Tab-separated table of C-alpha atoms and ligand atoms in Angstrom:
chain	number	residue	atom	x	y	z
H	1057	UNK	CA	91.710	-149.911	-157.216
H	1058	UNK	CA	92.989	-153.470	-156.868
H	1059	UNK	CA	96.701	-153.694	-156.191
H	1060	UNK	CA	98.976	-155.006	-158.859
H	1061	UNK	CA	100.895	-156.897	-156.193
H	1062	UNK	CA	99.461	-158.008	-152.876
H	1063	UNK	CA	101.534	-160.108	-150.497
H	1064	UNK	CA	100.078	-161.310	-147.234
H	1065	UNK	CA	102.023	-162.891	-144.397
H	1066	UNK	CA	104.615	-164.347	-146.697
H	1067	UNK	CA	107.360	-166.524	-145.206
H	1068	UNK	CA	110.266	-168.146	-146.986
H	1069	UNK	CA	112.302	-170.696	-145.081
H	1070	UNK	CA	115.369	-172.156	-146.765
H	1071	UNK	CA	116.573	-175.578	-145.567
H	1072	UNK	CA	113.704	-176.242	-143.140
H	1073	UNK	CA	114.970	-178.081	-140.064
H	1074	UNK	CA	117.997	-177.516	-137.917
H	1075	UNK	CA	119.878	-175.175	-140.210
H	1076	UNK	CA	116.882	-173.341	-141.512
H	1077	UNK	CA	117.100	-169.746	-142.648
H	1078	UNK	CA	113.988	-167.626	-142.322
H	1079	UNK	CA	114.639	-165.310	-145.272
H	1080	UNK	CA	111.150	-163.773	-145.279
H	1081	UNK	CA	109.284	-163.549	-142.023
H	1082	UNK	CA	105.595	-162.668	-142.359
H	1083	UNK	CA	105.964	-159.998	-145.010
H	1084	UNK	CA	102.807	-158.132	-146.020
H	1085	UNK	CA	102.981	-155.625	-148.818
H	1086	UNK	CA	100.944	-154.156	-151.597
H	1087	UNK	CA	102.205	-152.338	-154.672
H	1088	UNK	CA	99.911	-150.553	-157.107
H	1089	UNK	CA	100.282	-150.052	-160.832
H	1090	UNK	CA	102.811	-147.446	-161.925
H	1091	UNK	CA	104.522	-147.255	-158.543
H	1092	UNK	CA	108.278	-146.702	-158.384
H	1093	UNK	CA	109.484	-148.604	-155.333
H	1094	UNK	CA	112.952	-149.114	-153.895
H	1095	UNK	CA	113.536	-152.059	-151.571
H	1096	UNK	CA	116.579	-151.481	-149.397
H	1097	UNK	CA	118.306	-153.416	-146.637
H	1098	UNK	CA	121.586	-154.923	-145.523
H	1099	UNK	CA	123.182	-157.892	-147.214
H	1100	UNK	CA	121.262	-161.032	-146.294
H	1101	UNK	CA	118.140	-159.147	-145.227
H	1102	UNK	CA	115.952	-160.965	-147.771
H	1103	UNK	CA	115.763	-158.513	-150.688
H	1104	UNK	CA	116.588	-160.962	-153.469
H	1105	UNK	CA	114.380	-163.584	-151.872
H	1106	UNK	CA	111.508	-161.101	-151.987
H	1107	UNK	CA	112.318	-160.192	-155.582
H	1108	UNK	CA	112.296	-163.875	-156.552
H	1109	UNK	CA	108.819	-164.155	-155.060
H	1110	UNK	CA	107.599	-160.997	-156.798
H	1111	UNK	CA	108.973	-162.277	-160.107
H	1112	UNK	CA	107.415	-165.753	-159.689
H	1113	UNK	CA	110.920	-167.237	-159.841
H	1114	UNK	CA	110.435	-169.054	-156.550
H	1115	UNK	CA	107.555	-170.040	-154.293
H	1116	UNK	CA	107.031	-169.002	-150.673
H	1117	UNK	CA	106.934	-171.464	-147.786
H	1118	UNK	CA	103.686	-169.893	-146.603
H	1119	UNK	CA	101.565	-166.837	-147.206
H	1120	UNK	CA	99.679	-165.460	-150.155
H	1121	UNK	CA	100.786	-163.679	-153.314
H	1122	UNK	CA	98.053	-162.068	-155.372
H	1123	UNK	CA	99.119	-160.680	-158.730
H	1124	UNK	CA	96.385	-158.701	-160.489
H	1125	UNK	CA	94.106	-160.205	-157.848
H	1126	UNK	CA	94.926	-163.820	-158.820
H	1127	UNK	CA	96.461	-166.185	-156.304
H	1128	UNK	CA	99.803	-167.091	-157.861
H	1129	UNK	CA	99.932	-170.441	-156.039
H	1130	UNK	CA	96.873	-171.558	-158.009
H	1131	UNK	CA	98.380	-170.785	-161.420
H	1132	UNK	CA	99.693	-173.550	-163.631
H	1133	UNK	CA	103.340	-173.638	-164.694
H	1134	UNK	CA	102.288	-172.407	-168.126
H	1135	UNK	CA	100.437	-169.479	-166.645
H	1136	UNK	CA	103.443	-168.596	-164.483
H	1137	UNK	CA	105.670	-168.785	-167.556
H	1138	UNK	CA	103.363	-166.393	-169.345
H	1139	UNK	CA	103.573	-163.951	-166.454
H	1140	UNK	CA	107.386	-164.063	-166.400
H	1141	UNK	CA	107.609	-163.683	-170.154
H	1142	UNK	CA	104.996	-161.046	-170.764
H	1143	UNK	CA	104.500	-159.103	-167.562
H	1144	UNK	CA	107.947	-158.782	-166.034
H	1145	UNK	CA	111.290	-157.458	-167.255
H	1146	UNK	CA	114.179	-158.691	-165.080
H	1147	UNK	CA	117.419	-156.772	-164.595
H	1148	UNK	CA	120.265	-158.268	-162.543
H	1149	UNK	CA	123.414	-156.842	-160.982
H	1150	UNK	CA	125.773	-158.939	-163.119
H	1151	UNK	CA	124.127	-157.862	-166.424
H	1152	UNK	CA	123.863	-161.539	-167.475
H	1153	UNK	CA	124.736	-160.843	-171.109
H	1154	UNK	CA	126.033	-163.543	-173.408
H	1155	UNK	CA	129.644	-162.660	-174.147
H	1156	UNK	CA	129.912	-163.896	-177.724
H	1157	UNK	CA	126.771	-162.123	-178.913
H	1158	UNK	CA	126.535	-158.458	-179.920
H	1159	UNK	CA	124.365	-155.963	-178.068
H	1160	UNK	CA	121.692	-156.366	-180.742
H	1161	UNK	CA	121.838	-160.177	-180.590
H	1162	UNK	CA	121.628	-160.161	-176.787
H	1163	UNK	CA	118.449	-158.101	-176.926
H	1164	UNK	CA	117.071	-160.164	-179.791
H	1165	UNK	CA	117.702	-163.603	-178.260
H	1166	UNK	CA	114.735	-163.767	-175.856
H	1167	UNK	CA	112.508	-162.523	-178.675
H	1168	UNK	CA	113.661	-165.424	-180.856
H	1169	UNK	CA	112.752	-167.866	-178.098
H	1170	UNK	CA	109.379	-166.179	-177.739
H	1171	UNK	CA	108.629	-166.752	-181.411
H	1172	UNK	CA	108.626	-163.094	-182.472
H	1173	UNK	CA	109.113	-162.703	-186.240
H	1174	UNK	CA	112.485	-161.546	-187.570
H	1175	UNK	CA	111.083	-158.260	-188.794
H	1176	UNK	CA	109.305	-157.497	-185.536
H	1177	UNK	CA	112.226	-158.469	-183.312
H	1178	UNK	CA	114.647	-156.374	-185.352
H	1179	UNK	CA	112.330	-153.433	-184.818
H	1180	UNK	CA	111.858	-154.144	-181.081
H	1181	UNK	CA	115.572	-154.731	-180.397
H	1182	UNK	CA	116.674	-151.606	-182.255
H	1183	UNK	CA	114.007	-149.509	-180.578
H	1184	UNK	CA	114.974	-150.805	-177.105
H	1185	UNK	CA	118.680	-150.126	-177.718
H	1186	UNK	CA	117.865	-146.670	-179.021
H	1187	UNK	CA	115.866	-146.004	-175.891
H	1188	UNK	CA	118.860	-146.706	-173.661
H	1189	UNK	CA	121.116	-144.586	-175.880
H	1190	UNK	CA	123.050	-147.437	-177.488
H	1191	UNK	CA	122.027	-147.048	-181.124
H	1192	UNK	CA	125.727	-146.694	-181.947
H	1193	UNK	CA	126.781	-149.839	-180.088
H	1194	UNK	CA	124.460	-152.441	-181.639
H	1195	UNK	CA	127.274	-154.523	-183.100
H	1196	UNK	CA	129.523	-154.337	-180.057
H	1197	UNK	CA	130.082	-157.371	-177.872
H	1198	UNK	CA	129.897	-157.027	-174.070
H	1199	UNK	CA	133.712	-157.037	-173.772
H	1200	UNK	CA	133.777	-153.984	-176.051
H	1201	UNK	CA	131.472	-151.972	-173.806
H	1202	UNK	CA	131.727	-150.321	-170.398
H	1203	UNK	CA	129.878	-151.752	-167.407
H	1204	UNK	CA	127.239	-149.038	-167.665
H	1205	UNK	CA	126.734	-149.763	-171.359
H	1206	UNK	CA	126.454	-153.493	-170.658
H	1207	UNK	CA	123.785	-152.827	-168.054
H	1208	UNK	CA	121.954	-150.646	-170.570
H	1209	UNK	CA	121.984	-153.583	-173.014
H	1210	UNK	CA	120.519	-155.743	-170.234
H	1211	UNK	CA	117.819	-153.121	-169.673
H	1212	UNK	CA	117.096	-152.999	-173.409
H	1213	UNK	CA	116.689	-156.786	-173.315
H	1214	UNK	CA	114.312	-156.492	-170.343
H	1215	UNK	CA	112.142	-153.783	-171.903
H	1216	UNK	CA	112.126	-154.861	-175.567
H	1217	UNK	CA	108.640	-156.282	-175.305
H	1218	UNK	CA	107.408	-153.488	-173.032
H	1219	UNK	CA	106.577	-155.513	-169.913
H	1220	UNK	CA	104.382	-153.542	-167.493
H	1221	UNK	CA	106.567	-154.461	-164.500
H	1222	UNK	CA	110.347	-153.965	-164.216
H	1223	UNK	CA	112.092	-155.887	-161.432
H	1224	UNK	CA	115.707	-154.850	-160.932
H	1225	UNK	CA	117.970	-156.517	-158.344
H	1226	UNK	CA	120.981	-154.269	-157.624
H	1227	UNK	CA	121.026	-152.952	-161.208
H	1228	UNK	CA	123.765	-150.478	-160.331
H	1229	UNK	CA	125.720	-152.704	-157.944
H	1230	UNK	CA	128.674	-153.085	-160.311
H	1231	UNK	CA	128.673	-149.528	-161.663
H	1232	UNK	CA	130.309	-146.212	-160.797
H	1233	UNK	CA	128.131	-143.343	-159.639
H	1234	UNK	CA	127.860	-141.704	-163.070
H	1235	UNK	CA	126.734	-144.919	-164.787
H	1236	UNK	CA	124.441	-145.666	-161.844
H	1237	UNK	CA	122.693	-142.346	-162.319
H	1238	UNK	CA	122.282	-143.038	-166.043
H	1239	UNK	CA	120.641	-146.368	-165.255
H	1240	UNK	CA	118.396	-144.708	-162.687
H	1241	UNK	CA	117.390	-142.068	-165.240
H	1242	UNK	CA	116.333	-144.846	-167.595
H	1243	UNK	CA	114.316	-146.514	-164.821
H	1244	UNK	CA	112.723	-143.135	-164.040
H	1245	UNK	CA	111.746	-142.751	-167.698
H	1246	UNK	CA	110.207	-146.230	-167.716
H	1247	UNK	CA	108.213	-145.262	-164.648
H	1248	UNK	CA	107.137	-141.990	-166.276
H	1249	UNK	CA	105.888	-144.038	-169.236
H	1250	UNK	CA	103.515	-145.855	-166.911
H	1251	UNK	CA	105.420	-148.943	-165.857
H	1252	UNK	CA	105.715	-150.304	-162.360
H	1253	UNK	CA	109.383	-150.227	-161.364
H	1254	UNK	CA	110.697	-152.145	-158.363
H	1255	UNK	CA	114.388	-151.734	-157.688
H	1256	UNK	CA	116.427	-153.479	-155.026
H	1257	UNK	CA	119.480	-151.620	-153.826
H	1258	UNK	CA	121.997	-151.163	-151.021
H	1259	UNK	CA	122.554	-147.587	-152.076
H	1260	UNK	CA	120.548	-144.823	-150.454
H	1261	UNK	CA	121.383	-142.436	-153.323
H	1262	UNK	CA	119.791	-144.873	-155.740
H	1263	UNK	CA	116.812	-145.376	-153.448
H	1264	UNK	CA	116.343	-141.594	-153.325
H	1265	UNK	CA	115.170	-141.754	-156.966
H	1266	UNK	CA	112.159	-143.905	-156.075
H	1267	UNK	CA	108.768	-142.615	-154.993
H	1268	UNK	CA	108.423	-145.134	-152.208
H	1269	UNK	CA	111.067	-146.792	-150.075
H	1270	UNK	CA	110.631	-150.121	-148.312
H	1271	UNK	CA	113.272	-151.152	-145.821
H	1272	UNK	CA	113.709	-154.831	-145.070
H	1273	UNK	CA	115.736	-156.255	-142.206
H	1274	UNK	CA	116.036	-159.903	-141.164
H	1275	UNK	CA	113.242	-160.822	-143.545
H	1276	UNK	CA	110.800	-158.271	-142.151
H	1277	UNK	CA	109.627	-154.916	-143.412
H	1278	UNK	CA	110.799	-152.331	-140.895
H	1279	UNK	CA	109.647	-149.225	-142.731
H	1280	UNK	CA	107.631	-148.371	-145.791
H	1281	UNK	CA	107.141	-144.751	-146.731
H	1282	UNK	CA	106.507	-142.343	-149.565
H	1283	UNK	CA	109.630	-140.566	-150.742
H	1284	UNK	CA	108.936	-136.920	-151.362
H	1285	UNK	CA	112.318	-135.676	-152.427
H	1286	UNK	CA	114.329	-137.250	-149.628
H	1287	UNK	CA	118.104	-137.096	-149.595
H	1288	UNK	CA	120.203	-140.118	-148.684
H	1289	UNK	CA	120.581	-138.682	-145.151
H	1290	UNK	CA	116.796	-138.293	-144.907
H	1291	UNK	CA	116.397	-141.889	-145.992
H	1292	UNK	CA	118.787	-143.112	-143.292
H	1293	UNK	CA	116.851	-140.997	-140.788
H	1294	UNK	CA	113.570	-142.363	-142.105
H	1295	UNK	CA	114.774	-145.895	-141.545
H	1296	UNK	CA	115.947	-145.057	-138.019
H	1297	UNK	CA	112.591	-143.478	-137.230
H	1298	UNK	CA	110.516	-146.309	-138.729
H	1299	UNK	CA	108.187	-144.206	-140.835
H	1300	UNK	CA	104.543	-145.151	-140.529
H	1301	UNK	CA	102.973	-143.952	-143.738
H	1302	UNK	CA	102.340	-147.532	-144.770
H	1303	UNK	CA	101.692	-150.354	-142.382
H	1304	UNK	CA	104.852	-151.855	-141.013
H	1305	UNK	CA	104.937	-155.339	-139.541
H	1306	UNK	CA	107.869	-155.016	-137.206
H	1307	UNK	CA	109.119	-152.776	-134.472
H	1308	UNK	CA	111.691	-150.299	-135.636
H	1309	UNK	CA	115.229	-151.509	-135.689
H	1310	UNK	CA	117.210	-149.274	-133.387
H	1311	UNK	CA	120.274	-149.779	-135.508
H	1312	UNK	CA	120.628	-147.217	-138.284
H	1313	UNK	CA	121.968	-148.486	-141.593
H	1314	UNK	CA	125.401	-147.367	-142.565
H	1315	UNK	CA	125.340	-144.762	-145.282
H	1316	UNK	CA	128.373	-146.086	-147.040
H	1317	UNK	CA	128.078	-149.801	-146.872
H	1318	UNK	CA	130.927	-151.515	-148.539
H	1319	UNK	CA	129.814	-154.611	-150.258
H	1320	UNK	CA	131.898	-157.349	-151.682
H	1321	UNK	CA	130.996	-157.246	-155.337
H	1322	UNK	CA	130.544	-160.631	-156.859
H	1323	UNK	CA	132.448	-161.278	-160.055
H	1324	UNK	CA	130.383	-160.570	-163.117
H	1325	UNK	CA	128.506	-163.701	-164.046
H	1326	UNK	CA	129.161	-164.725	-167.609
H	1327	UNK	CA	126.291	-166.845	-168.829
H	1328	UNK	CA	126.169	-168.913	-171.955
H	1329	UNK	CA	123.130	-169.803	-174.010
H	1330	UNK	CA	122.794	-172.912	-171.805
H	1331	UNK	CA	121.976	-170.675	-168.862
H	1332	UNK	CA	118.649	-169.837	-170.366
H	1333	UNK	CA	115.992	-171.947	-168.797
H	1334	UNK	CA	113.975	-172.748	-171.845
H	1335	UNK	CA	110.821	-174.753	-171.709
H	1336	UNK	CA	108.877	-175.244	-174.878
H	1337	UNK	CA	105.431	-176.700	-174.539
H	1338	UNK	CA	102.820	-176.861	-177.258
H	1339	UNK	CA	101.673	-173.298	-177.031
H	1340	UNK	CA	104.022	-171.820	-174.576
H	1341	UNK	CA	107.648	-170.834	-174.521
H	1342	UNK	CA	109.234	-170.036	-171.191
H	1343	UNK	CA	112.542	-168.300	-171.243
H	1344	UNK	CA	114.283	-166.791	-168.324
H	1345	UNK	CA	117.890	-166.296	-167.592
H	1346	UNK	CA	118.847	-168.291	-164.544
H	1347	UNK	CA	120.308	-166.041	-161.897
H	1348	UNK	CA	123.264	-168.128	-160.616
H	1349	UNK	CA	122.281	-168.245	-156.949
H	1350	UNK	CA	118.696	-169.275	-157.643
H	1351	UNK	CA	119.422	-171.968	-160.116
H	1352	UNK	CA	119.170	-174.859	-157.692
H	1353	UNK	CA	115.956	-173.531	-156.271
H	1354	UNK	CA	114.331	-173.373	-159.667
H	1355	UNK	CA	115.401	-176.788	-160.721
H	1356	UNK	CA	113.609	-178.426	-157.840
Q	1952	ATP	N1	119.088	-170.863	-151.759
Q	1952	ATP	C1	119.307	-170.553	-150.479
Q	1952	ATP	N2	119.497	-171.518	-149.546
Q	1952	ATP	C2	119.688	-171.218	-148.241
Q	1952	ATP	N3	119.731	-169.958	-147.756
Q	1952	ATP	C3	119.551	-168.970	-148.644
Q	1952	ATP	C4	119.344	-169.192	-150.033
Q	1952	ATP	N4	119.205	-168.005	-150.665
Q	1952	ATP	C5	119.334	-167.076	-149.700
Q	1952	ATP	N5	119.529	-167.639	-148.489
Q	1952	ATP	C6	119.668	-166.941	-147.200
Q	1952	ATP	O1	118.499	-166.157	-147.023
Q	1952	ATP	C7	118.831	-164.894	-146.469
Q	1952	ATP	C8	118.340	-163.802	-147.403
Q	1952	ATP	O2	119.087	-163.858	-148.619
Q	1952	ATP	P1	118.875	-162.849	-149.818
Q	1952	ATP	O3	119.667	-163.349	-150.956
Q	1952	ATP	O4	117.424	-162.658	-150.023
Q	1952	ATP	O5	119.512	-161.516	-149.205
Q	1952	ATP	P2	119.764	-160.095	-149.878
Q	1952	ATP	O6	119.078	-159.095	-149.025
Q	1952	ATP	O7	119.377	-160.145	-151.311
Q	1952	ATP	O8	121.328	-159.942	-149.705
Q	1952	ATP	P3	122.399	-159.229	-150.689
Q	1952	ATP	O9	122.231	-157.761	-150.463
Q	1952	ATP	O10	123.709	-159.723	-150.156
Q	1952	ATP	O11	122.120	-159.649	-152.088
Q	1952	ATP	C9	120.342	-164.899	-146.257
Q	1952	ATP	O12	120.607	-165.226	-144.927
Q	1952	ATP	C10	120.816	-165.975	-147.189
Q	1952	ATP	O13	121.987	-166.580	-146.692
Q	1953	MG	MG1	120.506	-159.956	-153.101
């Protein structure tokens, strides 16, 4: 069976020249349909860079990305927009909700931009909010909800049009352990329904929910293994031992990851409607919420 995602020898170099940063260093990876993958690694290891590539939000410096067997670098901007809009649901750490809109309106907004009829988008938004257990919070604004509830609104927004692929970058990074587990249960359900779920996380407990764990360090994959009921300790051990179930493209790092990494949590990003990158061409509407740190990249 052809892979959903096939990456070969991908490199991403920011600021080529003297101060260049090699954020991805010859990464090769394939992910099949309906996999549930966690990508873990220290801060700065290249996780978000990889996610931006997977989500067609940025382009690699070199290497190949085949999505459904098509070389992404050969697609037109319109075709890439279609992929982002129809194939991928994005979930970010900072929720990226619009503060003066209700939960319902936040979920509905991308559907408006995509030209979905009022009747259909009301149905889709309500159904998505019901799915994440927020049927009683539809008229609440983000400031009237807990962090976990806000992230569930963001998930409802991502899944309203049932994209086959869910890409989540630190979806539980700003949440307590109870809310984190709720979010993971939702992601597990989405996987059980047949979607491909790719979640980026620092947290080994969160990674333990996935069926496959990829560890990235200094822009290279250092281990890639099936997760058959591993505990967080097993995962740390797995990373130390450089599991070989899937091909790895780097020698094992001798340094074990810390189990309880403390991470400086960025303040919650409060976007406005202007933060939506909206391109309307004749037949094509491209809407994606700019993720603060990538904004400059995408504007190039
Ligand atoms: N736009 C950019 N310009 C220059 N360097 C960048 C840019 N974005 C990321 N980097 C650098 O690339 C490397 C990988 O960054 P990336 O954001 O992918 O890490 P990460 O694993 O997601 O980290 P974190 O866990 O802190 O989110 C880092 O060294 C980072 O400083
Ligand atoms: Mg990141």
